[in-house]
Amino acid sequence: DVKVTQSSRYLVKRTGEKVFLECVQDMDHENMFWYRQDPGLGLRLIYFSYDVKMKEKGDIPEGYSVSREKKERFSLILESASTNQTSMYLCASTPTTTNTEAFFGQGTRLTVV
Amino acid sequence: GQNIDQPTEMTATEGAIVQINCTYQTSGFNGLFWYQQHAGEAPTFLSYNVLDGLEEKGRFSSFLSRSKGYSYLLLKELQMKDSASYLCAPGGSGAGSYQLTFGKGTKLSVIP
């Protein structure tokens, strides 16, 4: 059974903290994605990676960075968390073959107080 | 970049048919996906179209017109469990990478 696993389901952090959201996939997929989802705004792409150590900005990269040191792991980093980063964060992965669907993690609901 | 447009909300009756439309403008088009997302859960794959025409899969069908930048998802014999958000996602490419972006989603409410 294919799996994308996010490290936490719920997370509460304080303003100014450095926050790491981890995502691991066991399908040997080349592409990995980080999205945030907010009511009325849908899923918005933050960053994606198509290979180890490669990354590309999505639509809303400001305030975030990413790390892909190993193929199976894609980390999202909030350098200094702010309240407007309170959101649901979803990780997804796909293989290089472009006609294959994305597999999502269960999501991390992050609250910044 | 990508510009994806779909209705925000729709309501339909149990047993009926509903069509959810999606228009898009994207570079490097590589096919279009539809996903279903129940409240509080992650999106799950429904369908994929890369060629023009209709793809049927049980109660769900999806249509694509590449020249018009248009797709729709057709749900037949609606059931209460079909109440969910439906996300249109054109796949694109650039700089050797594959990018997947989503529309804001259409929240479908199925009523008795």
mmCIF file with all atom_site columns, C-alpha atoms in Angstrom:
data_model
loop_
_atom_site.group_PDB
_atom_site.id
_atom_site.type_symbol
_atom_site.label_atom_id
_atom_site.label_alt_id
_atom_site.label_comp_id
_atom_site.label_asym_id
_atom_site.label_entity_id
_atom_site.label_seq_id
_atom_site.pdbx_PDB_ins_code
_atom_site.Cartn_x
_atom_site.Cartn_y
_atom_site.Cartn_z
_atom_site.occupancy
_atom_site.B_iso_or_equiv
_atom_site.pdbx_formal_charge
_atom_site.auth_seq_id
_atom_site.auth_comp_id
_atom_site.auth_asym_id
_atom_site.auth_atom_id
_atom_site.pdbx_PDB_model_num
ATOM 1   C CA . ASP A 1 1   ? 0.000   0.000  0.000   1.00 0.00 ? 1   ASP A CA 1
ATOM 2   C CA . VAL A 1 2   ? 1.538   3.286  -1.137  1.00 0.00 ? 2   VAL A CA 1
ATOM 3   C CA . LYS A 1 3   ? 2.118   5.784  1.550   1.00 0.00 ? 3   LYS A CA 1
ATOM 4   C CA . VAL A 1 4   ? 2.939   9.428  2.126   1.00 0.00 ? 4   VAL A CA 1
ATOM 5   C CA . THR A 1 5   ? 3.459   10.194 5.793   1.00 0.00 ? 5   THR A CA 1
ATOM 6   C CA . GLN A 1 6   ? 3.575   13.586 7.435   1.00 0.00 ? 6   GLN A CA 1
ATOM 7   C CA . SER A 1 7   ? 5.302   13.785 10.773  1.00 0.00 ? 7   SER A CA 1
ATOM 8   C CA . SER A 1 8   ? 2.494   15.439 12.724  1.00 0.00 ? 8   SER A CA 1
ATOM 9   C CA . ARG A 1 9   ? -1.285  15.615 12.404  1.00 0.00 ? 9   ARG A CA 1
ATOM 10  C CA . TYR A 1 10  ? -1.629  18.653 14.672  1.00 0.00 ? 10  TYR A CA 1
ATOM 11  C CA . LEU A 1 11  ? 1.003   21.178 15.685  1.00 0.00 ? 11  LEU A CA 1
ATOM 12  C CA . VAL A 1 12  ? 0.892   24.316 17.809  1.00 0.00 ? 12  VAL A CA 1
ATOM 13  C CA . LYS A 1 13  ? 3.843   26.710 17.653  1.00 0.00 ? 13  LYS A CA 1
ATOM 14  C CA . ARG A 1 14  ? 4.598   30.183 18.936  1.00 0.00 ? 14  ARG A CA 1
ATOM 15  C CA . THR A 1 15  ? 5.188   33.239 16.780  1.00 0.00 ? 15  THR A CA 1
ATOM 16  C CA . GLY A 1 16  ? 8.851   33.506 15.825  1.00 0.00 ? 16  GLY A CA 1
ATOM 17  C CA . GLU A 1 17  ? 9.639   29.824 16.269  1.00 0.00 ? 17  GLU A CA 1
ATOM 18  C CA . LYS A 1 18  ? 11.402  27.853 13.561  1.00 0.00 ? 18  LYS A CA 1
ATOM 19  C CA . VAL A 1 19  ? 9.086   25.066 12.436  1.00 0.00 ? 19  VAL A CA 1
ATOM 20  C CA . PHE A 1 20  ? 9.892   21.910 10.509  1.00 0.00 ? 20  PHE A CA 1
ATOM 21  C CA . LEU A 1 21  ? 7.201   19.899 8.734   1.00 0.00 ? 21  LEU A CA 1
ATOM 22  C CA . GLU A 1 22  ? 8.432   16.538 7.506   1.00 0.00 ? 22  GLU A CA 1
ATOM 23  C CA . CYS A 1 23  ? 7.087   14.382 4.717   1.00 0.00 ? 23  CYS A CA 1
ATOM 24  C CA . VAL A 1 24  ? 8.256   10.903 3.780   1.00 0.00 ? 24  VAL A CA 1
ATOM 25  C CA . GLN A 1 25  ? 7.092   8.762  0.853   1.00 0.00 ? 25  GLN A CA 1
ATOM 26  C CA . ASP A 1 26  ? 7.858   5.102  0.254   1.00 0.00 ? 26  ASP A CA 1
ATOM 27  C CA . MET A 1 27  ? 7.054   4.947  -3.465  1.00 0.00 ? 27  MET A CA 1
ATOM 28  C CA . ASP A 1 28  ? 10.416  6.074  -4.871  1.00 0.00 ? 28  ASP A CA 1
ATOM 29  C CA . HIS A 1 29  ? 8.710   9.103  -6.439  1.00 0.00 ? 29  HIS A CA 1
ATOM 30  C CA . GLU A 1 30  ? 10.837  11.810 -8.007  1.00 0.00 ? 30  GLU A CA 1
ATOM 31  C CA . ASN A 1 31  ? 8.424   14.722 -7.473  1.00 0.00 ? 31  ASN A CA 1
ATOM 32  C CA . MET A 1 32  ? 7.303   16.011 -4.104  1.00 0.00 ? 32  MET A CA 1
ATOM 33  C CA . PHE A 1 33  ? 5.083   18.979 -3.289  1.00 0.00 ? 33  PHE A CA 1
ATOM 34  C CA . TRP A 1 34  ? 4.066   21.124 -0.343  1.00 0.00 ? 34  TRP A CA 1
ATOM 35  C CA . TYR A 1 35  ? 0.684   22.876 -0.327  1.00 0.00 ? 35  TYR A CA 1
ATOM 36  C CA . ARG A 1 36  ? -1.265  24.871 2.167   1.00 0.00 ? 36  ARG A CA 1
ATOM 37  C CA . GLN A 1 37  ? -5.035  24.828 2.212   1.00 0.00 ? 37  GLN A CA 1
ATOM 38  C CA . ASP A 1 38  ? -7.195  27.611 3.573   1.00 0.00 ? 38  ASP A CA 1
ATOM 39  C CA . PRO A 1 39  ? -10.989 28.081 3.410   1.00 0.00 ? 39  PRO A CA 1
ATOM 40  C CA . GLY A 1 40  ? -11.996 29.877 0.229   1.00 0.00 ? 40  GLY A CA 1
ATOM 41  C CA . LEU A 1 41  ? -8.469  29.768 -1.176  1.00 0.00 ? 41  LEU A CA 1
ATOM 42  C CA . GLY A 1 42  ? -8.121  26.090 -1.977  1.00 0.00 ? 42  GLY A CA 1
ATOM 43  C CA . LEU A 1 43  ? -4.825  24.241 -2.261  1.00 0.00 ? 43  LEU A CA 1
ATOM 44  C CA . ARG A 1 44  ? -1.951  26.590 -2.973  1.00 0.00 ? 44  ARG A CA 1
ATOM 45  C CA . LEU A 1 45  ? 1.469   25.332 -4.022  1.00 0.00 ? 45  LEU A CA 1
ATOM 46  C CA . ILE A 1 46  ? 4.317   26.513 -1.807  1.00 0.00 ? 46  ILE A CA 1
ATOM 47  C CA . TYR A 1 47  ? 7.313   24.625 -3.176  1.00 0.00 ? 47  TYR A CA 1
ATOM 48  C CA . PHE A 1 48  ? 7.999   21.503 -5.142  1.00 0.00 ? 48  PHE A CA 1
ATOM 49  C CA . SER A 1 49  ? 11.005  19.332 -5.854  1.00 0.00 ? 49  SER A CA 1
ATOM 50  C CA . TYR A 1 50  ? 11.654  17.099 -8.849  1.00 0.00 ? 50  TYR A CA 1
ATOM 51  C CA . ASP A 1 51  ? 14.885  15.534 -7.613  1.00 0.00 ? 51  ASP A CA 1
ATOM 52  C CA . VAL A 1 52  ? 17.191  15.362 -4.643  1.00 0.00 ? 52  VAL A CA 1
ATOM 53  C CA . LYS A 1 53  ? 18.534  18.817 -3.766  1.00 0.00 ? 53  LYS A CA 1
ATOM 54  C CA . MET A 1 54  ? 16.347  20.396 -6.480  1.00 0.00 ? 54  MET A CA 1
ATOM 55  C CA . LYS A 1 55  ? 13.538  22.778 -5.618  1.00 0.00 ? 55  LYS A CA 1
ATOM 56  C CA . GLU A 1 56  ? 11.262  25.208 -7.368  1.00 0.00 ? 56  GLU A CA 1
ATOM 57  C CA . LYS A 1 57  ? 9.045   27.925 -5.975  1.00 0.00 ? 57  LYS A CA 1
ATOM 58  C CA . GLY A 1 58  ? 5.336   27.514 -6.255  1.00 0.00 ? 58  GLY A CA 1
ATOM 59  C CA . ASP A 1 59  ? 2.745   30.260 -6.044  1.00 0.00 ? 59  ASP A CA 1
ATOM 60  C CA . ILE A 1 60  ? 3.310   31.338 -2.423  1.00 0.00 ? 60  ILE A CA 1
ATOM 61  C CA . PRO A 1 61  ? 6.919   30.629 -1.339  1.00 0.00 ? 61  PRO A CA 1
ATOM 62  C CA . GLU A 1 62  ? 7.348   33.721 0.838   1.00 0.00 ? 62  GLU A CA 1
ATOM 63  C CA . GLY A 1 63  ? 8.107   32.849 4.450   1.00 0.00 ? 63  GLY A CA 1
ATOM 64  C CA . TYR A 1 64  ? 8.946   29.244 3.638   1.00 0.00 ? 64  TYR A CA 1
ATOM 65  C CA . SER A 1 65  ? 11.939  27.206 2.574   1.00 0.00 ? 65  SER A CA 1
ATOM 66  C CA . VAL A 1 66  ? 12.364  23.519 1.766   1.00 0.00 ? 66  VAL A CA 1
ATOM 67  C CA . SER A 1 67  ? 14.968  20.803 1.934   1.00 0.00 ? 67  SER A CA 1
ATOM 68  C CA . ARG A 1 68  ? 15.286  17.595 -0.107  1.00 0.00 ? 68  ARG A CA 1
ATOM 69  C CA . GLU A 1 69  ? 18.444  15.799 0.991   1.00 0.00 ? 69  GLU A CA 1
ATOM 70  C CA . LYS A 1 70  ? 17.078  12.320 0.309   1.00 0.00 ? 70  LYS A CA 1
ATOM 71  C CA . LYS A 1 71  ? 14.682  11.184 -2.359  1.00 0.00 ? 71  LYS A CA 1
ATOM 72  C CA . GLU A 1 72  ? 12.059  9.963  0.080   1.00 0.00 ? 72  GLU A CA 1
ATOM 73  C CA . ARG A 1 73  ? 11.986  13.007 2.358   1.00 0.00 ? 73  ARG A CA 1
ATOM 74  C CA . PHE A 1 74  ? 10.830  16.573 1.676   1.00 0.00 ? 74  PHE A CA 1
ATOM 75  C CA . SER A 1 75  ? 10.854  19.071 4.512   1.00 0.00 ? 75  SER A CA 1
ATOM 76  C CA . LEU A 1 76  ? 9.022   22.376 4.740   1.00 0.00 ? 76  LEU A CA 1
ATOM 77  C CA . ILE A 1 77  ? 10.622  24.997 6.973   1.00 0.00 ? 77  ILE A CA 1
ATOM 78  C CA . LEU A 1 78  ? 9.024   28.076 8.463   1.00 0.00 ? 78  LEU A CA 1
ATOM 79  C CA . GLU A 1 79  ? 12.041  30.158 9.428   1.00 0.00 ? 79  GLU A CA 1
ATOM 80  C CA . SER A 1 80  ? 10.080  32.398 11.788  1.00 0.00 ? 80  SER A CA 1
ATOM 81  C CA . ALA A 1 81  ? 6.480   31.319 12.188  1.00 0.00 ? 81  ALA A CA 1
ATOM 82  C CA . SER A 1 82  ? 3.777   33.957 12.004  1.00 0.00 ? 82  SER A CA 1
ATOM 83  C CA . THR A 1 83  ? 0.060   33.790 12.765  1.00 0.00 ? 83  THR A CA 1
ATOM 84  C CA . ASN A 1 84  ? -0.817  34.114 9.077   1.00 0.00 ? 84  ASN A CA 1
ATOM 85  C CA . GLN A 1 85  ? 0.894   30.769 8.517   1.00 0.00 ? 85  GLN A CA 1
ATOM 86  C CA . THR A 1 86  ? -1.779  29.015 10.556  1.00 0.00 ? 86  THR A CA 1
ATOM 87  C CA . SER A 1 87  ? -3.166  26.564 8.029   1.00 0.00 ? 87  SER A CA 1
ATOM 88  C CA . MET A 1 88  ? -3.536  22.974 6.895   1.00 0.00 ? 88  MET A CA 1
ATOM 89  C CA . TYR A 1 89  ? -0.342  21.791 5.179   1.00 0.00 ? 89  TYR A CA 1
ATOM 90  C CA . LEU A 1 90  ? -0.443  18.924 2.722   1.00 0.00 ? 90  LEU A CA 1
ATOM 91  C CA . CYS A 1 91  ? 2.454   17.031 1.207   1.00 0.00 ? 91  CYS A CA 1
ATOM 92  C CA . ALA A 1 92  ? 2.107   15.075 -2.036  1.00 0.00 ? 92  ALA A CA 1
ATOM 93  C CA . SER A 1 93  ? 4.304   13.014 -4.336  1.00 0.00 ? 93  SER A CA 1
ATOM 94  C CA . THR A 1 94  ? 4.195   11.815 -7.934  1.00 0.00 ? 94  THR A CA 1
ATOM 95  C CA . PRO A 1 95  ? 6.541   9.806  -10.128 1.00 0.00 ? 95  PRO A CA 1
ATOM 96  C CA . THR A 1 96  ? 8.205   11.359 -13.169 1.00 0.00 ? 96  THR A CA 1
ATOM 97  C CA . THR A 1 97  ? 5.606   9.742  -15.405 1.00 0.00 ? 97  THR A CA 1
ATOM 98  C CA . THR A 1 98  ? 3.184   12.607 -15.794 1.00 0.00 ? 98  THR A CA 1
ATOM 99  C CA . ASN A 1 99  ? -0.016  10.634 -16.217 1.00 0.00 ? 99  ASN A CA 1
ATOM 100 C CA . THR A 1 100 ? 0.037   9.270  -12.689 1.00 0.00 ? 100 THR A CA 1
ATOM 101 C CA . GLU A 1 101 ? -1.981  10.747 -9.879  1.00 0.00 ? 101 GLU A CA 1
ATOM 102 C CA . ALA A 1 102 ? -0.543  12.452 -6.829  1.00 0.00 ? 102 ALA A CA 1
ATOM 103 C CA . PHE A 1 103 ? -0.587  10.724 -3.465  1.00 0.00 ? 103 PHE A CA 1
ATOM 104 C CA . PHE A 1 104 ? -1.175  12.895 -0.443  1.00 0.00 ? 104 PHE A CA 1
ATOM 105 C CA . GLY A 1 105 ? -0.171  12.722 3.158   1.00 0.00 ? 105 GLY A CA 1
ATOM 106 C CA . GLN A 1 106 ? -2.841  13.037 5.836   1.00 0.00 ? 106 GLN A CA 1
ATOM 107 C CA . GLY A 1 107 ? -2.102  16.716 6.396   1.00 0.00 ? 107 GLY A CA 1
ATOM 108 C CA . THR A 1 108 ? -0.685  18.757 9.265   1.00 0.00 ? 108 THR A CA 1
ATOM 109 C CA . ARG A 1 109 ? -2.899  21.333 10.891  1.00 0.00 ? 109 ARG A CA 1
ATOM 110 C CA . LEU A 1 110 ? -0.518  24.004 12.117  1.00 0.00 ? 110 LEU A CA 1
ATOM 111 C CA . THR A 1 111 ? -1.632  26.688 14.540  1.00 0.00 ? 111 THR A CA 1
ATOM 112 C CA . VAL A 1 112 ? 0.715   29.581 15.244  1.00 0.00 ? 112 VAL A CA 1
ATOM 113 C CA . VAL A 1 113 ? -0.148  31.489 18.419  1.00 0.00 ? 113 VAL A CA 1
ATOM 114 C CA . GLY B 2 1   ? 1.592   30.307 -14.222 1.00 0.00 ? 1   GLY B CA 1
ATOM 115 C CA . GLN B 2 2   ? -1.815  28.696 -14.084 1.00 0.00 ? 2   GLN B CA 1
ATOM 116 C CA . ASN B 2 3   ? -5.301  30.176 -13.991 1.00 0.00 ? 3   ASN B CA 1
ATOM 117 C CA . ILE B 2 4   ? -7.989  27.682 -12.972 1.00 0.00 ? 4   ILE B CA 1
ATOM 118 C CA . ASP B 2 5   ? -11.664 28.502 -12.568 1.00 0.00 ? 5   ASP B CA 1
ATOM 119 C CA . GLN B 2 6   ? -14.441 26.324 -11.151 1.00 0.00 ? 6   GLN B CA 1
ATOM 120 C CA . PRO B 2 7   ? -17.678 27.120 -9.311  1.00 0.00 ? 7   PRO B CA 1
ATOM 121 C CA . THR B 2 8   ? -17.357 27.596 -5.578  1.00 0.00 ? 8   THR B CA 1
ATOM 122 C CA . GLU B 2 9   ? -20.416 25.644 -4.485  1.00 0.00 ? 9   GLU B CA 1
ATOM 123 C CA . MET B 2 10  ? -23.122 23.436 -5.935  1.00 0.00 ? 10  MET B CA 1
ATOM 124 C CA . THR B 2 11  ? -26.120 21.638 -4.483  1.00 0.00 ? 11  THR B CA 1
ATOM 125 C CA . ALA B 2 12  ? -27.817 18.620 -6.007  1.00 0.00 ? 12  ALA B CA 1
ATOM 126 C CA . THR B 2 13  ? -30.397 16.031 -4.996  1.00 0.00 ? 13  THR B CA 1
ATOM 127 C CA . GLU B 2 14  ? -29.668 12.421 -4.155  1.00 0.00 ? 14  GLU B CA 1
ATOM 128 C CA . GLY B 2 15  ? -30.057 10.249 -7.266  1.00 0.00 ? 15  GLY B CA 1
ATOM 129 C CA . ALA B 2 16  ? -29.608 13.161 -9.657  1.00 0.00 ? 16  ALA B CA 1
ATOM 130 C CA . ILE B 2 17  ? -26.788 14.028 -12.079 1.00 0.00 ? 17  ILE B CA 1
ATOM 131 C CA . VAL B 2 18  ? -24.448 16.970 -11.562 1.00 0.00 ? 18  VAL B CA 1
ATOM 132 C CA . GLN B 2 19  ? -21.787 18.487 -13.814 1.00 0.00 ? 19  GLN B CA 1
ATOM 133 C CA . ILE B 2 20  ? -18.864 20.428 -12.341 1.00 0.00 ? 20  ILE B CA 1
ATOM 134 C CA . ASN B 2 21  ? -17.057 22.629 -14.845 1.00 0.00 ? 21  ASN B CA 1
ATOM 135 C CA . CYS B 2 22  ? -13.446 23.730 -14.900 1.00 0.00 ? 22  CYS B CA 1
ATOM 136 C CA . THR B 2 23  ? -11.689 26.143 -17.216 1.00 0.00 ? 23  THR B CA 1
ATOM 137 C CA . TYR B 2 24  ? -7.950  26.606 -17.162 1.00 0.00 ? 24  TYR B CA 1
ATOM 138 C CA . GLN B 2 25  ? -5.065  28.460 -18.732 1.00 0.00 ? 25  GLN B CA 1
ATOM 139 C CA . THR B 2 26  ? -1.722  26.817 -18.271 1.00 0.00 ? 26  THR B CA 1
ATOM 140 C CA . SER B 2 27  ? 1.669   26.443 -19.880 1.00 0.00 ? 27  SER B CA 1
ATOM 141 C CA . GLY B 2 28  ? 3.092   23.050 -20.768 1.00 0.00 ? 28  GLY B CA 1
ATOM 142 C CA . PHE B 2 29  ? -0.190  21.179 -20.318 1.00 0.00 ? 29  PHE B CA 1
ATOM 143 C CA . ASN B 2 30  ? 0.283   17.516 -19.439 1.00 0.00 ? 30  ASN B CA 1
ATOM 144 C CA . GLY B 2 31  ? -3.235  16.359 -18.778 1.00 0.00 ? 31  GLY B CA 1
ATOM 145 C CA . LEU B 2 32  ? -5.939  17.190 -16.255 1.00 0.00 ? 32  LEU B CA 1
ATOM 146 C CA . PHE B 2 33  ? -6.793  15.487 -12.994 1.00 0.00 ? 33  PHE B CA 1
ATOM 147 C CA . TRP B 2 34  ? -9.908  15.553 -10.850 1.00 0.00 ? 34  TRP B CA 1
ATOM 148 C CA . TYR B 2 35  ? -9.652  14.873 -7.132  1.00 0.00 ? 35  TYR B CA 1
ATOM 149 C CA . GLN B 2 36  ? -12.249 14.417 -4.430  1.00 0.00 ? 36  GLN B CA 1
ATOM 150 C CA . GLN B 2 37  ? -11.699 15.803 -0.953  1.00 0.00 ? 37  GLN B CA 1
ATOM 151 C CA . HIS B 2 38  ? -13.978 15.096 1.982   1.00 0.00 ? 38  HIS B CA 1
ATOM 152 C CA . ALA B 2 39  ? -13.936 17.596 4.817   1.00 0.00 ? 39  ALA B CA 1
ATOM 153 C CA . GLY B 2 40  ? -10.864 17.207 7.016   1.00 0.00 ? 40  GLY B CA 1
ATOM 154 C CA . GLU B 2 41  ? -9.253  14.652 4.728   1.00 0.00 ? 41  GLU B CA 1
ATOM 155 C CA . ALA B 2 42  ? -6.590  14.672 2.037   1.00 0.00 ? 42  ALA B CA 1
ATOM 156 C CA . PRO B 2 43  ? -7.562  14.760 -1.658  1.00 0.00 ? 43  PRO B CA 1
ATOM 157 C CA . THR B 2 44  ? -7.930  11.427 -3.444  1.00 0.00 ? 44  THR B CA 1
ATOM 158 C CA . PHE B 2 45  ? -7.625  10.772 -7.155  1.00 0.00 ? 45  PHE B CA 1
ATOM 159 C CA . LEU B 2 46  ? -10.775 10.444 -9.261  1.00 0.00 ? 46  LEU B CA 1
ATOM 160 C CA . SER B 2 47  ? -9.840  10.728 -12.921 1.00 0.00 ? 47  SER B CA 1
ATOM 161 C CA . TYR B 2 48  ? -7.256  11.782 -15.469 1.00 0.00 ? 48  TYR B CA 1
ATOM 162 C CA . ASN B 2 49  ? -7.685  13.069 -19.032 1.00 0.00 ? 49  ASN B CA 1
ATOM 163 C CA . VAL B 2 50  ? -4.845  13.746 -21.427 1.00 0.00 ? 50  VAL B CA 1
ATOM 164 C CA . LEU B 2 51  ? -6.710  13.433 -24.741 1.00 0.00 ? 51  LEU B CA 1
ATOM 165 C CA . ASP B 2 52  ? -9.898  15.185 -25.768 1.00 0.00 ? 52  ASP B CA 1
ATOM 166 C CA . GLY B 2 53  ? -13.076 13.337 -24.991 1.00 0.00 ? 53  GLY B CA 1
ATOM 167 C CA . LEU B 2 54  ? -14.943 11.571 -22.266 1.00 0.00 ? 54  LEU B CA 1
ATOM 168 C CA . GLU B 2 55  ? -13.450 9.104  -19.782 1.00 0.00 ? 55  GLU B CA 1
ATOM 169 C CA . GLU B 2 56  ? -16.003 7.039  -17.916 1.00 0.00 ? 56  GLU B CA 1
ATOM 170 C CA . LYS B 2 57  ? -15.370 5.309  -14.632 1.00 0.00 ? 57  LYS B CA 1
ATOM 171 C CA . GLY B 2 58  ? -18.470 3.941  -12.984 1.00 0.00 ? 58  GLY B CA 1
ATOM 172 C CA . ARG B 2 59  ? -20.718 6.740  -11.742 1.00 0.00 ? 59  ARG B CA 1
ATOM 173 C CA . PHE B 2 60  ? -18.052 9.342  -12.501 1.00 0.00 ? 60  PHE B CA 1
ATOM 174 C CA . SER B 2 61  ? -17.041 10.624 -15.932 1.00 0.00 ? 61  SER B CA 1
ATOM 175 C CA . SER B 2 62  ? -14.631 13.366 -16.933 1.00 0.00 ? 62  SER B CA 1
ATOM 176 C CA . PHE B 2 63  ? -14.438 15.308 -20.164 1.00 0.00 ? 63  PHE B CA 1
ATOM 177 C CA . LEU B 2 64  ? -11.603 17.340 -21.644 1.00 0.00 ? 64  LEU B CA 1
ATOM 178 C CA . SER B 2 65  ? -11.307 19.821 -24.502 1.00 0.00 ? 65  SER B CA 1
ATOM 179 C CA . ARG B 2 66  ? -7.683  20.889 -24.807 1.00 0.00 ? 66  ARG B CA 1
ATOM 180 C CA . SER B 2 67  ? -8.367  23.506 -27.472 1.00 0.00 ? 67  SER B CA 1
ATOM 181 C CA . LYS B 2 68  ? -10.937 25.206 -25.251 1.00 0.00 ? 68  LYS B CA 1
ATOM 182 C CA . GLY B 2 69  ? -9.064  24.771 -21.978 1.00 0.00 ? 69  GLY B CA 1
ATOM 183 C CA . TYR B 2 70  ? -12.181 23.183 -20.529 1.00 0.00 ? 70  TYR B CA 1
ATOM 184 C CA . SER B 2 71  ? -13.038 20.113 -18.520 1.00 0.00 ? 71  SER B CA 1
ATOM 185 C CA . TYR B 2 72  ? -16.002 18.832 -16.583 1.00 0.00 ? 72  TYR B CA 1
ATOM 186 C CA . LEU B 2 73  ? -16.664 16.130 -14.029 1.00 0.00 ? 73  LEU B CA 1
ATOM 187 C CA . LEU B 2 74  ? -20.002 14.368 -14.300 1.00 0.00 ? 74  LEU B CA 1
ATOM 188 C CA . LEU B 2 75  ? -21.408 12.556 -11.292 1.00 0.00 ? 75  LEU B CA 1
ATOM 189 C CA . LYS B 2 76  ? -24.399 10.274 -11.857 1.00 0.00 ? 76  LYS B CA 1
ATOM 190 C CA . GLU B 2 77  ? -26.806 8.656  -9.410  1.00 0.00 ? 77  GLU B CA 1
ATOM 191 C CA . LEU B 2 78  ? -25.653 10.965 -6.667  1.00 0.00 ? 78  LEU B CA 1
ATOM 192 C CA . GLN B 2 79  ? -25.267 9.539  -3.187  1.00 0.00 ? 79  GLN B CA 1
ATOM 193 C CA . MET B 2 80  ? -25.007 11.365 0.116   1.00 0.00 ? 80  MET B CA 1
ATOM 194 C CA . LYS B 2 81  ? -21.381 10.254 0.417   1.00 0.00 ? 81  LYS B CA 1
ATOM 195 C CA . ASP B 2 82  ? -20.588 12.271 -2.725  1.00 0.00 ? 82  ASP B CA 1
ATOM 196 C CA . SER B 2 83  ? -20.862 15.440 -0.633  1.00 0.00 ? 83  SER B CA 1
ATOM 197 C CA . ALA B 2 84  ? -17.286 16.711 -0.840  1.00 0.00 ? 84  ALA B CA 1
ATOM 198 C CA . SER B 2 85  ? -15.090 19.224 -2.592  1.00 0.00 ? 85  SER B CA 1
ATOM 199 C CA . TYR B 2 86  ? -14.014 18.429 -6.134  1.00 0.00 ? 86  TYR B CA 1
ATOM 200 C CA . LEU B 2 87  ? -10.694 19.806 -7.291  1.00 0.00 ? 87  LEU B CA 1
ATOM 201 C CA . CYS B 2 88  ? -9.648  20.389 -10.873 1.00 0.00 ? 88  CYS B CA 1
ATOM 202 C CA . ALA B 2 89  ? -5.879  20.095 -11.392 1.00 0.00 ? 89  ALA B CA 1
ATOM 203 C CA . PRO B 2 90  ? -4.152  20.718 -14.732 1.00 0.00 ? 90  PRO B CA 1
ATOM 204 C CA . GLY B 2 91  ? -0.675  19.214 -14.767 1.00 0.00 ? 91  GLY B CA 1
ATOM 205 C CA . GLY B 2 92  ? 2.011   21.417 -16.269 1.00 0.00 ? 92  GLY B CA 1
ATOM 206 C CA . SER B 2 93  ? 5.703   21.313 -16.897 1.00 0.00 ? 93  SER B CA 1
ATOM 207 C CA . GLY B 2 94  ? 8.627   23.636 -17.039 1.00 0.00 ? 94  GLY B CA 1
ATOM 208 C CA . ALA B 2 95  ? 12.369  23.613 -16.463 1.00 0.00 ? 95  ALA B CA 1
ATOM 209 C CA . GLY B 2 96  ? 12.373  19.826 -16.625 1.00 0.00 ? 96  GLY B CA 1
ATOM 210 C CA . SER B 2 97  ? 9.997   19.454 -13.746 1.00 0.00 ? 97  SER B CA 1
ATOM 211 C CA . TYR B 2 98  ? 6.382   18.466 -13.351 1.00 0.00 ? 98  TYR B CA 1
ATOM 212 C CA . GLN B 2 99  ? 4.087   20.865 -11.565 1.00 0.00 ? 99  GLN B CA 1
ATOM 213 C CA . LEU B 2 100 ? 0.628   20.148 -10.215 1.00 0.00 ? 100 LEU B CA 1
ATOM 214 C CA . THR B 2 101 ? -1.597  23.044 -9.204  1.00 0.00 ? 101 THR B CA 1
ATOM 215 C CA . PHE B 2 102 ? -5.225  22.971 -8.137  1.00 0.00 ? 102 PHE B CA 1
ATOM 216 C CA . GLY B 2 103 ? -8.322  25.024 -8.603  1.00 0.00 ? 103 GLY B CA 1
ATOM 217 C CA . LYS B 2 104 ? -10.019 26.332 -5.460  1.00 0.00 ? 104 LYS B CA 1
ATOM 218 C CA . GLY B 2 105 ? -12.431 23.439 -5.567  1.00 0.00 ? 105 GLY B CA 1
ATOM 219 C CA . THR B 2 106 ? -16.172 23.067 -5.892  1.00 0.00 ? 106 THR B CA 1
ATOM 220 C CA . LYS B 2 107 ? -18.004 22.161 -2.704  1.00 0.00 ? 107 LYS B CA 1
ATOM 221 C CA . LEU B 2 108 ? -20.836 19.808 -3.622  1.00 0.00 ? 108 LEU B CA 1
ATOM 222 C CA . SER B 2 109 ? -23.678 19.286 -1.199  1.00 0.00 ? 109 SER B CA 1
ATOM 223 C CA . VAL B 2 110 ? -25.981 16.356 -1.885  1.00 0.00 ? 110 VAL B CA 1
ATOM 224 C CA . ILE B 2 111 ? -29.394 16.721 -0.274  1.00 0.00 ? 111 ILE B CA 1
ATOM 225 C CA . PRO B 2 112 ? -32.095 14.080 0.249   1.00 0.00 ? 112 PRO B CA 1
#
